[in-house]
XYZ file of C-alpha atoms in Angstrom:
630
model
C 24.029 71.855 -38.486
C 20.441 72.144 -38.325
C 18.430 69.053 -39.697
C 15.942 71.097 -41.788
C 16.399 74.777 -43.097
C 13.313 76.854 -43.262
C 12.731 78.492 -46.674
C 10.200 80.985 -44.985
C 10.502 83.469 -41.619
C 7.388 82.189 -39.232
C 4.044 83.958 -40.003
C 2.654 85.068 -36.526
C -1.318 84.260 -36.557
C -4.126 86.375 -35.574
C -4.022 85.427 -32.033
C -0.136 86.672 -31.805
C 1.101 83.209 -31.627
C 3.852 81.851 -34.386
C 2.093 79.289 -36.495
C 3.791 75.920 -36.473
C 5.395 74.835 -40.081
C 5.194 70.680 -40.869
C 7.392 68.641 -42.809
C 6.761 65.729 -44.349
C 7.854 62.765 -43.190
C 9.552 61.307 -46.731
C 11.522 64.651 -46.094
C 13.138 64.012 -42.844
C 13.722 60.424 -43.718
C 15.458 62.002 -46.805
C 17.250 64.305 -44.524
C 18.798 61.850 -42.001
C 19.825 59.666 -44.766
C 21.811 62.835 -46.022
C 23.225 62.837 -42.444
C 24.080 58.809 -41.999
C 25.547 58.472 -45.667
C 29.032 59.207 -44.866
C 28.801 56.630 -41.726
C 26.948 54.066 -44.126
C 29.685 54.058 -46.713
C 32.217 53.028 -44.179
C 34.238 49.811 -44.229
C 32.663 47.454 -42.079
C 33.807 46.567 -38.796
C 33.267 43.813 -35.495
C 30.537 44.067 -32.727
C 30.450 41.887 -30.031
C 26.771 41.716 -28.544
C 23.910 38.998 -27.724
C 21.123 37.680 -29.981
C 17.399 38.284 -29.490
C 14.559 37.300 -30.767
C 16.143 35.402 -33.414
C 13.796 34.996 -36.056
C 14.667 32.950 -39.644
C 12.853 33.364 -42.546
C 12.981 32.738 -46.588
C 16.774 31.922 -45.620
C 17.705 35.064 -43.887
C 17.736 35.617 -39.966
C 16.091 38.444 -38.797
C 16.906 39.750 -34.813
C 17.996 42.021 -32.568
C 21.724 43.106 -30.816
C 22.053 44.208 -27.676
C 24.016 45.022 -24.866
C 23.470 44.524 -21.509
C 25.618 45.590 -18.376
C 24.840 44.266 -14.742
C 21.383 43.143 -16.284
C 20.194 46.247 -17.748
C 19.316 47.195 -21.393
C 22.356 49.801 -22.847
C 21.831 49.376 -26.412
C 19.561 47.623 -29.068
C 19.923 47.543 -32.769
C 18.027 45.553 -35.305
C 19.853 43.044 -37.551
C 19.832 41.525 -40.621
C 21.676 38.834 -42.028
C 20.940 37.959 -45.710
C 20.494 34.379 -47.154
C 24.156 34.425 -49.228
C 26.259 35.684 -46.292
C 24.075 33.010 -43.862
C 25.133 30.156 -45.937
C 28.856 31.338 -45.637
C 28.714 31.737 -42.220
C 27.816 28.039 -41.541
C 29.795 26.987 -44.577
C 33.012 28.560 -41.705
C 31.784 27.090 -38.674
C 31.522 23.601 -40.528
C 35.029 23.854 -41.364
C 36.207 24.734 -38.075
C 34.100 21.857 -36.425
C 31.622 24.038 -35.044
C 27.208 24.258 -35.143
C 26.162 27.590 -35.781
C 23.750 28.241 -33.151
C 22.578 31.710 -32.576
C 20.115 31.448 -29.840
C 18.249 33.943 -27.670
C 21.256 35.208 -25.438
C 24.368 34.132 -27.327
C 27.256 36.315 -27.280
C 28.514 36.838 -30.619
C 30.943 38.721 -33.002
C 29.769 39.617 -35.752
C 31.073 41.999 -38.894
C 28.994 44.383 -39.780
C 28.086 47.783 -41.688
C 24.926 49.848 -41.411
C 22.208 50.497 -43.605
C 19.121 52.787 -43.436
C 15.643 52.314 -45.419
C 13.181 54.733 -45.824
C 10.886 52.411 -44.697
C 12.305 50.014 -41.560
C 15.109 53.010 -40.813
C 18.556 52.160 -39.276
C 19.607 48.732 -39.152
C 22.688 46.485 -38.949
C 23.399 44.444 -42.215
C 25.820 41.396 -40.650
C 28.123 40.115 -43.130
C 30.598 37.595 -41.122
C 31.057 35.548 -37.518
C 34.117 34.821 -35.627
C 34.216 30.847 -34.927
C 36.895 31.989 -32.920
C 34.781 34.276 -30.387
C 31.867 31.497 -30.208
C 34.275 28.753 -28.926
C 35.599 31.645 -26.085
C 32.163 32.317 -25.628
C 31.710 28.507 -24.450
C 34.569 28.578 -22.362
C 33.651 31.219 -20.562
C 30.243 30.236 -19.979
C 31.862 26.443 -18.863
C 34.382 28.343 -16.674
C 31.558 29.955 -14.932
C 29.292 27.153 -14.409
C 32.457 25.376 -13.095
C 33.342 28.286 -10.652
C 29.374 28.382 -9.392
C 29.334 24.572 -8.403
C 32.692 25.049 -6.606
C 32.099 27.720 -4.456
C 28.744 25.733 -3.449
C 30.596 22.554 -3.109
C 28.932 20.787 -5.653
C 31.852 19.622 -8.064
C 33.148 16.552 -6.371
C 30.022 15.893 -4.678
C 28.977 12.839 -7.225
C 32.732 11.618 -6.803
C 32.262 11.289 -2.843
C 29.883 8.777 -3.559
C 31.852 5.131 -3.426
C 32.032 2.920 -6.450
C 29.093 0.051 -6.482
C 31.152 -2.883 -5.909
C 29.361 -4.919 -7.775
C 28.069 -2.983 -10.643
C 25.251 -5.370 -12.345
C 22.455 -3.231 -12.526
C 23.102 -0.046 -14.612
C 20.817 2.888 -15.535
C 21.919 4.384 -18.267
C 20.604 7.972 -19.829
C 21.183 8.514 -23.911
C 19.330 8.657 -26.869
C 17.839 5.396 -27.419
C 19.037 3.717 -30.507
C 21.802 5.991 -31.200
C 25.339 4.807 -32.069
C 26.625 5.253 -28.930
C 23.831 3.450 -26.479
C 24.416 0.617 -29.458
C 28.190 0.008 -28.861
C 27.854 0.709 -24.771
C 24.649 -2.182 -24.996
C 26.447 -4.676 -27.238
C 30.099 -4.033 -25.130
C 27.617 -4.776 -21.427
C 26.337 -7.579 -23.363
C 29.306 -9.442 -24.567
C 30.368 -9.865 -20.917
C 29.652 -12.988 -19.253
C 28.248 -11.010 -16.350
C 24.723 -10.720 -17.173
C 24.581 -7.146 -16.962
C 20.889 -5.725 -15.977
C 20.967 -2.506 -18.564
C 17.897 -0.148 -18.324
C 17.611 2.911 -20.536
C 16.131 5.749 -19.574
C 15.534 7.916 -22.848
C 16.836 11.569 -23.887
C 18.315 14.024 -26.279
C 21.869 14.467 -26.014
C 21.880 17.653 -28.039
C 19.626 20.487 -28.662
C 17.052 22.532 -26.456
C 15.479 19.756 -25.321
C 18.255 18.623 -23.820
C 18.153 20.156 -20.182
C 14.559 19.176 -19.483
C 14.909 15.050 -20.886
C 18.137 14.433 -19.478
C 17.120 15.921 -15.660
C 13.816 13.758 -15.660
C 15.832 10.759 -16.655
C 18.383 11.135 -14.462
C 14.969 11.876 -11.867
C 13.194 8.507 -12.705
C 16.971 6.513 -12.318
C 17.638 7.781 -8.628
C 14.349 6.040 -7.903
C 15.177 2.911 -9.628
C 17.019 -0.207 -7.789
C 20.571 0.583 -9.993
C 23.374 1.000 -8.349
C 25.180 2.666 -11.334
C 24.145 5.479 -13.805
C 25.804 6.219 -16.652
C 25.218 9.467 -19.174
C 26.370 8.125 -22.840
C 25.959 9.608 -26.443
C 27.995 9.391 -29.824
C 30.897 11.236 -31.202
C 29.496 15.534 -32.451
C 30.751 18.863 -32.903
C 32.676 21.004 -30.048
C 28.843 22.678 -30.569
C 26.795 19.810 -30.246
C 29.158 19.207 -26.711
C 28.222 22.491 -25.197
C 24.847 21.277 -24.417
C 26.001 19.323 -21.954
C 27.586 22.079 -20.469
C 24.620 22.709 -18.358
C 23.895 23.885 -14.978
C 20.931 22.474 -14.017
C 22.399 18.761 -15.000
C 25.178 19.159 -13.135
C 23.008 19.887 -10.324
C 21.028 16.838 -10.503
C 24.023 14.592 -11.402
C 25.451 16.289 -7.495
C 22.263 15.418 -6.121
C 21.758 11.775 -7.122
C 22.104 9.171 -4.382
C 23.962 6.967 -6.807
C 27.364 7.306 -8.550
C 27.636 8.799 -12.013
C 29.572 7.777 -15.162
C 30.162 9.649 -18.086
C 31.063 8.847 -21.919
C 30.275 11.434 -23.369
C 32.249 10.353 -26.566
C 34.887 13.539 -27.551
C 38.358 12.444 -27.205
C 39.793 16.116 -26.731
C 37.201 18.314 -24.618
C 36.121 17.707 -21.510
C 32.069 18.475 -20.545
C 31.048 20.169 -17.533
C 28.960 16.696 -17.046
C 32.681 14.949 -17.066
C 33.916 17.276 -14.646
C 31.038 16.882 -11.791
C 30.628 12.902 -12.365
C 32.608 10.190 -10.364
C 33.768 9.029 -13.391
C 34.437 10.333 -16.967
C 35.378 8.354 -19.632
C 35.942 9.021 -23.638
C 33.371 6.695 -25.537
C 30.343 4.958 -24.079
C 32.704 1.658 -25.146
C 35.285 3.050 -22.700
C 32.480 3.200 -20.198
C 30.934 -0.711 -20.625
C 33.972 -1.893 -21.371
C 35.486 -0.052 -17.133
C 32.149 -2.004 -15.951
C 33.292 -5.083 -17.353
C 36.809 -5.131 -15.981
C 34.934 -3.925 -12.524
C 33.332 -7.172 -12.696
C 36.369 -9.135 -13.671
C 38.030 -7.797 -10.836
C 35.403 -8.989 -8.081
C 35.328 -11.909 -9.928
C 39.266 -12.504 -9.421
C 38.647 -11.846 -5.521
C 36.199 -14.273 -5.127
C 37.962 -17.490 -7.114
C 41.179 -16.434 -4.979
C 38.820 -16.173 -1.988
C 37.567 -19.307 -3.104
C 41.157 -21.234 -3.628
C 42.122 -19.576 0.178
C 38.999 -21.036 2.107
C 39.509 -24.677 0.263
C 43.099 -24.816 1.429
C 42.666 -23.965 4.865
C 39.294 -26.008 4.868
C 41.931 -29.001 3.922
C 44.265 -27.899 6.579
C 41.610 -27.650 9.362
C 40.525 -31.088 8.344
C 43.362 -33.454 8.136
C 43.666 -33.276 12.235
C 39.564 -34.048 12.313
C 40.417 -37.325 9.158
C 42.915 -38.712 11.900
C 40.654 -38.752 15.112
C 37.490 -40.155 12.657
C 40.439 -43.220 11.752
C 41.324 -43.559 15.504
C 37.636 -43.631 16.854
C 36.206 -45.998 13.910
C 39.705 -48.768 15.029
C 38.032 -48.402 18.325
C 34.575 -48.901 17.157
C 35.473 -51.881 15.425
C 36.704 -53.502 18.510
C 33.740 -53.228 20.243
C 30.103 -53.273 18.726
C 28.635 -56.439 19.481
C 28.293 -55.184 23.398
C 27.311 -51.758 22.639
C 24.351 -53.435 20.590
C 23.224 -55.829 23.349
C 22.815 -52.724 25.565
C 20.756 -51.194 23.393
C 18.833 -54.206 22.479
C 18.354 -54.886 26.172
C 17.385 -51.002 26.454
C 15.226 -51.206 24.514
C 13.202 -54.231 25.694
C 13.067 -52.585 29.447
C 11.525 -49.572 27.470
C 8.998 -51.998 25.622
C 7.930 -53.853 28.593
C 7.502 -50.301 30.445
C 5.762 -48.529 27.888
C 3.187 -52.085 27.819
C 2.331 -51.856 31.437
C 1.850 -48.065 31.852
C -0.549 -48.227 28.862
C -2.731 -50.762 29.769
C -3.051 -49.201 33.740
C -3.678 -46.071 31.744
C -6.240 -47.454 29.788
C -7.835 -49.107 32.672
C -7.881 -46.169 34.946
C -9.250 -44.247 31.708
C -12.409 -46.765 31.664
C -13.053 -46.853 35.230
C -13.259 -43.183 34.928
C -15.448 -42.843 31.702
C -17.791 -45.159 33.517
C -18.478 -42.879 36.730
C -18.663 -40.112 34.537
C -21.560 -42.035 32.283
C -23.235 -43.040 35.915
C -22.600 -39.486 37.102
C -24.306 -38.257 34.106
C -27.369 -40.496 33.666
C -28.266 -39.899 37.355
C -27.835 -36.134 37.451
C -29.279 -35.775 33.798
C -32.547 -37.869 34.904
C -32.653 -35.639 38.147
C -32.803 -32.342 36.701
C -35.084 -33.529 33.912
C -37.327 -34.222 36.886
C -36.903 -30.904 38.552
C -37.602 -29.148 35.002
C -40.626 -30.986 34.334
C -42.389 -30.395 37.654
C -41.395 -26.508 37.467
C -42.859 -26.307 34.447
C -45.964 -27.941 35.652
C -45.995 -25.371 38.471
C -45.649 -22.515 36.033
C -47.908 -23.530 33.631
C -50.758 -23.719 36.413
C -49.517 -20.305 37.596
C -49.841 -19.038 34.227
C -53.523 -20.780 34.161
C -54.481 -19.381 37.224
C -52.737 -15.467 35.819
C -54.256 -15.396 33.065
C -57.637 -15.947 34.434
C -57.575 -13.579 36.924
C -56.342 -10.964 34.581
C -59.316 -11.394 32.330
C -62.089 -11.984 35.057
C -60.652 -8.173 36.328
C -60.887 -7.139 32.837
C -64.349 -8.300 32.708
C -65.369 -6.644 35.635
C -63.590 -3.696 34.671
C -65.218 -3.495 31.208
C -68.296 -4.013 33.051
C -67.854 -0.964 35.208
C -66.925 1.244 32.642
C -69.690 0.359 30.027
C -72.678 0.855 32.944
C -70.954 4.223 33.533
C -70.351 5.475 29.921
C -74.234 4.007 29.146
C -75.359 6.776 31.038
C -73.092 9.134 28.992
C -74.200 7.800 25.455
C -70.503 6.514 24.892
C -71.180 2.699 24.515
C -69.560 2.223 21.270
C -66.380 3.585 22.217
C -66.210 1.312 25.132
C -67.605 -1.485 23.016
C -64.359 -1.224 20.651
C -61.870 -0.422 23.994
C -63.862 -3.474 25.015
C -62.987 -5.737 21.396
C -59.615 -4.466 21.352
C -58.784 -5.667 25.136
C -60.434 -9.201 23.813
C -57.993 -9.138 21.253
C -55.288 -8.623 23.467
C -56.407 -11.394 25.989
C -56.918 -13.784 22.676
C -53.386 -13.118 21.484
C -51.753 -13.590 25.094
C -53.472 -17.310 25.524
C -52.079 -17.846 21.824
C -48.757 -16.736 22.839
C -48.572 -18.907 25.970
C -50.028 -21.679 24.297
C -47.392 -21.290 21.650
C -44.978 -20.960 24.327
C -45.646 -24.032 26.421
C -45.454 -26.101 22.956
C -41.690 -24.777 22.314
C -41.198 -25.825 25.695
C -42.297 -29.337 25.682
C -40.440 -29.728 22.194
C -37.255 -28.488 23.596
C -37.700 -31.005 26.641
C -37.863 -33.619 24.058
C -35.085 -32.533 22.416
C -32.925 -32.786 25.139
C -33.932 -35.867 26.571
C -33.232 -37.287 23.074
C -29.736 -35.612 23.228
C -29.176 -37.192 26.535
C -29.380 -40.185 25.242
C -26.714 -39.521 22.790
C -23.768 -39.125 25.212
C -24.481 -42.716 26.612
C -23.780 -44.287 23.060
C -20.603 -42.043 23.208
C -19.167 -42.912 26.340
C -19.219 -46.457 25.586
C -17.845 -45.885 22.158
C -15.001 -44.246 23.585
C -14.473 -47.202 25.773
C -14.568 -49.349 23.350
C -11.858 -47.232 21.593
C -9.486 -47.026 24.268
C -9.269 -51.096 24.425
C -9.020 -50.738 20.781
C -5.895 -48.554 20.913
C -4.551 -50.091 23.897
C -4.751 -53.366 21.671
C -2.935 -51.805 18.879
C -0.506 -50.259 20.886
C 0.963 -54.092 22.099
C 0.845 -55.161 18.929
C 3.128 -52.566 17.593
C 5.379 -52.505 20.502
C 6.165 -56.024 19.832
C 6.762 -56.366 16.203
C 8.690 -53.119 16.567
C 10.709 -55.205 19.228
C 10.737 -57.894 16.866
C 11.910 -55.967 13.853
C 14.867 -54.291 16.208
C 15.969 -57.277 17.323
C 16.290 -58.941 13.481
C 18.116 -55.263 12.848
C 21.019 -55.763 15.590
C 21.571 -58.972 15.026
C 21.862 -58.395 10.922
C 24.157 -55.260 12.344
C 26.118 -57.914 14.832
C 27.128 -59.882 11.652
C 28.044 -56.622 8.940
C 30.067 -54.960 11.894
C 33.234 -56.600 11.175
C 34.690 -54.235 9.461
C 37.226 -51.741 11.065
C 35.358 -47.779 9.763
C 31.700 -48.672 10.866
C 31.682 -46.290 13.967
C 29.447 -43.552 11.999
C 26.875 -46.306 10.808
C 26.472 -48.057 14.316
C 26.145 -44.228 16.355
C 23.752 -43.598 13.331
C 21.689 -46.614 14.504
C 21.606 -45.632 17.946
C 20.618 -42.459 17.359
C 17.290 -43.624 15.353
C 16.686 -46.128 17.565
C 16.984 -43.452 20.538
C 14.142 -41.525 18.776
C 11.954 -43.989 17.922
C 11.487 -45.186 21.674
C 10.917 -41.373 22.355
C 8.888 -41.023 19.853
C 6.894 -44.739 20.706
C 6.310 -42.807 24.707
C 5.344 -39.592 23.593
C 2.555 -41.087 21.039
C 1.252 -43.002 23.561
C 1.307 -40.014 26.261
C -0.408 -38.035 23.230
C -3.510 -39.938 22.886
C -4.114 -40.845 26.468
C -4.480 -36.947 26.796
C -6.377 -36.324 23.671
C -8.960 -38.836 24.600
C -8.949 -37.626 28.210
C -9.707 -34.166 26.887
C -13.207 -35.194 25.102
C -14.356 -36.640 27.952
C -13.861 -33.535 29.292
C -15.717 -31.772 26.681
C -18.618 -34.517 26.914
C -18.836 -33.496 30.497
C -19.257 -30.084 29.917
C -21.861 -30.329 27.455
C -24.512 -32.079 29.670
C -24.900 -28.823 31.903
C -28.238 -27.625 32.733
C -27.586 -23.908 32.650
C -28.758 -23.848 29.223
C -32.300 -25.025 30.126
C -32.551 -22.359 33.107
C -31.896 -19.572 30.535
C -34.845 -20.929 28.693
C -37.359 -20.920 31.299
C -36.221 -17.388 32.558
C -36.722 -16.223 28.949
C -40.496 -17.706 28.890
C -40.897 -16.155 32.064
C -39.910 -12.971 31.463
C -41.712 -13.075 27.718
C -44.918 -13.595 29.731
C -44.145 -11.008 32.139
C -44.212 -8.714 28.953
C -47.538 -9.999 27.545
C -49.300 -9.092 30.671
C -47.872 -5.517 30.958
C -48.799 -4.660 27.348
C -52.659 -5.941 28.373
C -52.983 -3.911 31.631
C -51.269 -1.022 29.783
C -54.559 -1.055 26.879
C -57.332 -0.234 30.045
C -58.160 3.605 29.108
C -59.343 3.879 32.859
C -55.701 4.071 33.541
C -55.021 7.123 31.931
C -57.615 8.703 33.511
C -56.212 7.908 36.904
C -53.207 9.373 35.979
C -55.049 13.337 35.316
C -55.666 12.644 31.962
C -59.472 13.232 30.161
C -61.387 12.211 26.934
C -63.828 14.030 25.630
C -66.976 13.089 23.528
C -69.548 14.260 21.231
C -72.820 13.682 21.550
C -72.857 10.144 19.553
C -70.010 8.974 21.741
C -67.327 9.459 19.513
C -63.548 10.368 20.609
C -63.031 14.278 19.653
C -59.702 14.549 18.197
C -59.306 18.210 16.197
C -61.142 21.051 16.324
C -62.317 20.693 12.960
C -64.943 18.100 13.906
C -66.562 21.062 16.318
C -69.243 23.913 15.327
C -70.255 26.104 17.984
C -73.421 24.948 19.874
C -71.965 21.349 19.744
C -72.775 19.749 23.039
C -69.314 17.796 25.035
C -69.256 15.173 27.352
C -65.740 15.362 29.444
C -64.351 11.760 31.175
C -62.204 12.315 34.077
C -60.944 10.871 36.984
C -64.226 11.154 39.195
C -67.260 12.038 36.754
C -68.405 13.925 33.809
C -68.505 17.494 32.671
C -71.030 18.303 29.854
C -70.190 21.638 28.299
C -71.154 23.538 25.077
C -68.854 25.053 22.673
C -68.601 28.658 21.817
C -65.777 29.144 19.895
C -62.341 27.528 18.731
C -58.912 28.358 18.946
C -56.132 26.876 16.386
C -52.763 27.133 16.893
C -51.978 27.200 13.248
């Protein structure tokens, strides 16, 4: 059947071509609607496709159905579903405990007829959905997920992880302030555990879902918990598929910690409760397996407890007898166990007396040859110092004037030669500069030879210091050794007083842990009396050893080198100013005709009459021309 019938035969144009005959297009809209009519007035019937590009607007959803097969495009068809029928359709899924959720990419079936419109063509009009299909659509797309983890081994991997055994510190992923973080919180909290809860915030349902719950679940495996746990509150079969998601079951077999569930549906099962360790019903099922957790370690530890006190008791009774046995024998015989001691102790007295005071002595005697040592060494090399500096300072004298008598003559020299030349003043300020020089140097050794007599005085007044010292530390030492006796004998004293108050309270038969408790202390304080004493014998020897070292003369050589060698540099720098040096070496200097130094071209016109200085006369020359080297 053709589409359009042609009322006229072609007309063939002047070139001998047909001519081509145009319809409008209201007319072959018209025509194809003539066509469709008996497939439009059909009764309508199911298709099962995918949603896309769902768009809702002024209460009817606008999108597209298509098929796809191996992930290519078979068939597309624009859809339509109208306000009236809309409300219907949710008004069925509500009943049947279901969300009606067409998103991009969910399978559907859906009743249908078509339509066409002149103007937006052919188009399905959907008038019903199967609640049935959507909740096989779920199951499949659970089944699959499930399938997917297994053959990667990734459904039990969470549940390989072992239990925390105590499980104080919980991170716990919901929707803060919802019902079910409420009753999970307030279950933790009625424990007498003291439960460390921290929440880590997400939606539970919707398409937010995926990307919250994997960063919580992200920001909880870095935490210090040793048990997560994914709650939320009671919702539609619907509302549950969105936690039947891949990439959350992915994380939850990738955390380092183990993973609870309540997701709170007492029939269905999640893919969530399927990869955790754990699943339970209701976030109360969940705090309330924590709790008992905790009451269970708690029962190990108070049996634990009753076990180690009984066979503490049992180990003990033998340990009670031998105590009994060794304080009867104690009792029988303190009195001569406390004369021993008491006479120990006054051999240890009289000991510790004697080697302190030949300490001490030996101590002074040696102090003293170390002051005598000193003073005579100290007034030697002060001797020594002050007659080399004599020497050097007459050296210096004697330097000093030769340098500038050869400087004179020098000068001399060089101004009857450059006279001749017409260079006076040059030589005149070679001559005032060299002056200078000389004037600075006899102000630096001057200045010199005064830091060097003050720092002789200063160190003869030092000297003088360590004398006071020494005999301060004698003094000190018979001080100590003084205080020493004292102590030693009214420590004697106040032991004897003790054992004899001990002689008369040790009458009873259990006193052998008192009297070995006396021993003891009186065992350490005799150590303790010997190693004081020991102690500041060597601390006392030790700054005389220090006082020793500080009188060397080492120091003072240094110094004198340093002048020496400071001097050494003063005269260098002089002989280095004598211009008649560099002419020695090869070098020249050349002159105008007033005797000035010629330094750039720029100062020269041709005709100008040179004088040249070298090594063994004078050239006089005339220029001609210049040459930059710019």
């Amino acid at each position: 059947m053709l589409l359009l019938n042609h009322a006229r035969r072609p007309v063939v144009s002047s070139h001998g071509l047909p001519s081509r005959t145009y319809h409008p297009l209201s007319r072959v809209v018209g025509r194809l609607e003539q066509l469709l009519e008996p497939a439009l007035k059909s009764p309508p019937f199911w298709v099962r496709a995918e949603v896309s590009s769902p768009k809702e607007h002024n209460g009817n959803l606008y999108c597209d159905l298509v098929e796809t097969r191996d992930g290519t495009m078979v068939a597309r068809m624009r859809c339509v579903i109208w306000r009236s029928d809309l409300v219907e359709i949710r008004r069925e899924f509500e009943a049947n405990g279901l969300e009606l959720a067409l998103e991009d990419g969910a399978e559907i079936g859906l009743q249908c007829r078509p339509t066409f419109h002149t103007n937006y063509g052919l188009s399905l009009r959907g008038l019903a959905l199967d609640p049935e299909f959507a909740l096989g659509a779920l199951e499949r797309k659970r089944r699959e997920i499930l399938e997917r983890l297994l053959r990667e081994n990734l459904l039990f991997a969470n549940a390989s992880r072992p239990d925390p055994l105590i499980p104080n510190r919980v991170g716990v992923v919901t929707s803060v302030g919802s019902a079910g973080c409420t009753d999970f919180v307030e279950t933790a909290r009625r424990s007498p555990y003291g439960v460390r809860i921290l929440l880590a915030d997400a939606r539970m349902q919707g398409t937010d879902t995926e990307a919250t719950v994997v960063r919580a679940l992200d920001a909880l495996d870095a935490l210090d918990v040793c048990l997560v746990v994914i709650v939320r509150g009671g919702g539609s079969r619907t509302d549950l598929a969105y936690l039947d998601n891949e990439a959350i079951a992915r994380r939850i077999a990738s955390m380092s910690k183990p993973v609870w569930t309540g997701i709170g549906h007492e029939t269905d099962r999640s893919v969530l409760d399927e990869v955790a360790a754990r699943a339970c019903k209701t976030p109360t099922a969940v705090a309330e397996r924590i709790v008992e957790r905790l009451d269970s370690v708690a029962r190990s530890l108070q049996n634990a407890t009753e076990r180690l006190h009984i066979e503490f008791e049992h180990r003990m009774q033998p340990n009670r007898t031998i105590l009994a046995d060794a304080a009867k024998r104690l009792a029988r015989g303190p009195t001569t166990s406390v004369c021993q001691h008491r006479e120990r102790l006054g051999a240890i007295a009289r000991a510790v007396a004697i080697t302190s005071s030949a300490r001490v002595d030996r101590e002074s005697l040696h102090v003293e040859a170390l002051r005598r040592a000193i003073a005579v060494r100290a007034a030697g090399v002060l001797g020594m110092r002050r007659q080399e500096f004599r020497e050097r300072r007459k050296s210096l004298v004697k330097t000093t004037t030769r340098i500038e008598q050869r400087h004179r003559e020098r000068l001399h020299h060089a101004r009857t030669r450059l006279l001749a030349a017409g260079v006076a003043r040059r030589f005149d300020h070679h001559r005032d500069r060299i002056e200078n020089a000389t004037r600075m140097m006899r102000v630096q050794s001057r200045r010199l030879l005064g830091h060097e007599r003050t720092r002789i005085a200063n160190q003869r007044a030092r000297l003088s210091v360590p004398h006071a010292r020494l005999g301060a530390a004698r003094e000190q030492l018979r001080s100590h050794h003084k205080s020493l006796l004292k102590t030693s004998a009214r420590w004697i004293a106040s032991r004897r007083l003790l054992h004899d108050g001990y002689r008369r309270r040790l009458r009873g038969p259990l006193q052998r842990r008192e009297v070995a408790g006396h021993a003891a202390a009186l065992r350490e304080l005799t150590s303790r009396l010997a190693q004081a004493a020991t102690a500041r014998l060597r601390t006392e020897s030790r700054g005389i050893a220090a006082m020793r070292e500080r009188f060397q003369m080492e120091r003072f050589i240094r110094q004198i080198e340093q002048a020496r060698a400071q001097h050494r540099s003063f005269e260098r720098t002089l002989r280095a100013s004598d211009p008649r040096l560099a002419l020695e070496r090869g070098y020249s200097m050349t002159l105008d005709e007033r005797g000035e130094l010629i330094q750039s071209i720029r100062d020269l016109t041709p005709g100008t009459v040179l004088r040249t200085e070298v090594r063994d006369g004078t050239i006089v020359s005339v220029v001609d021309r210049t040459e930059g080297t710019e």
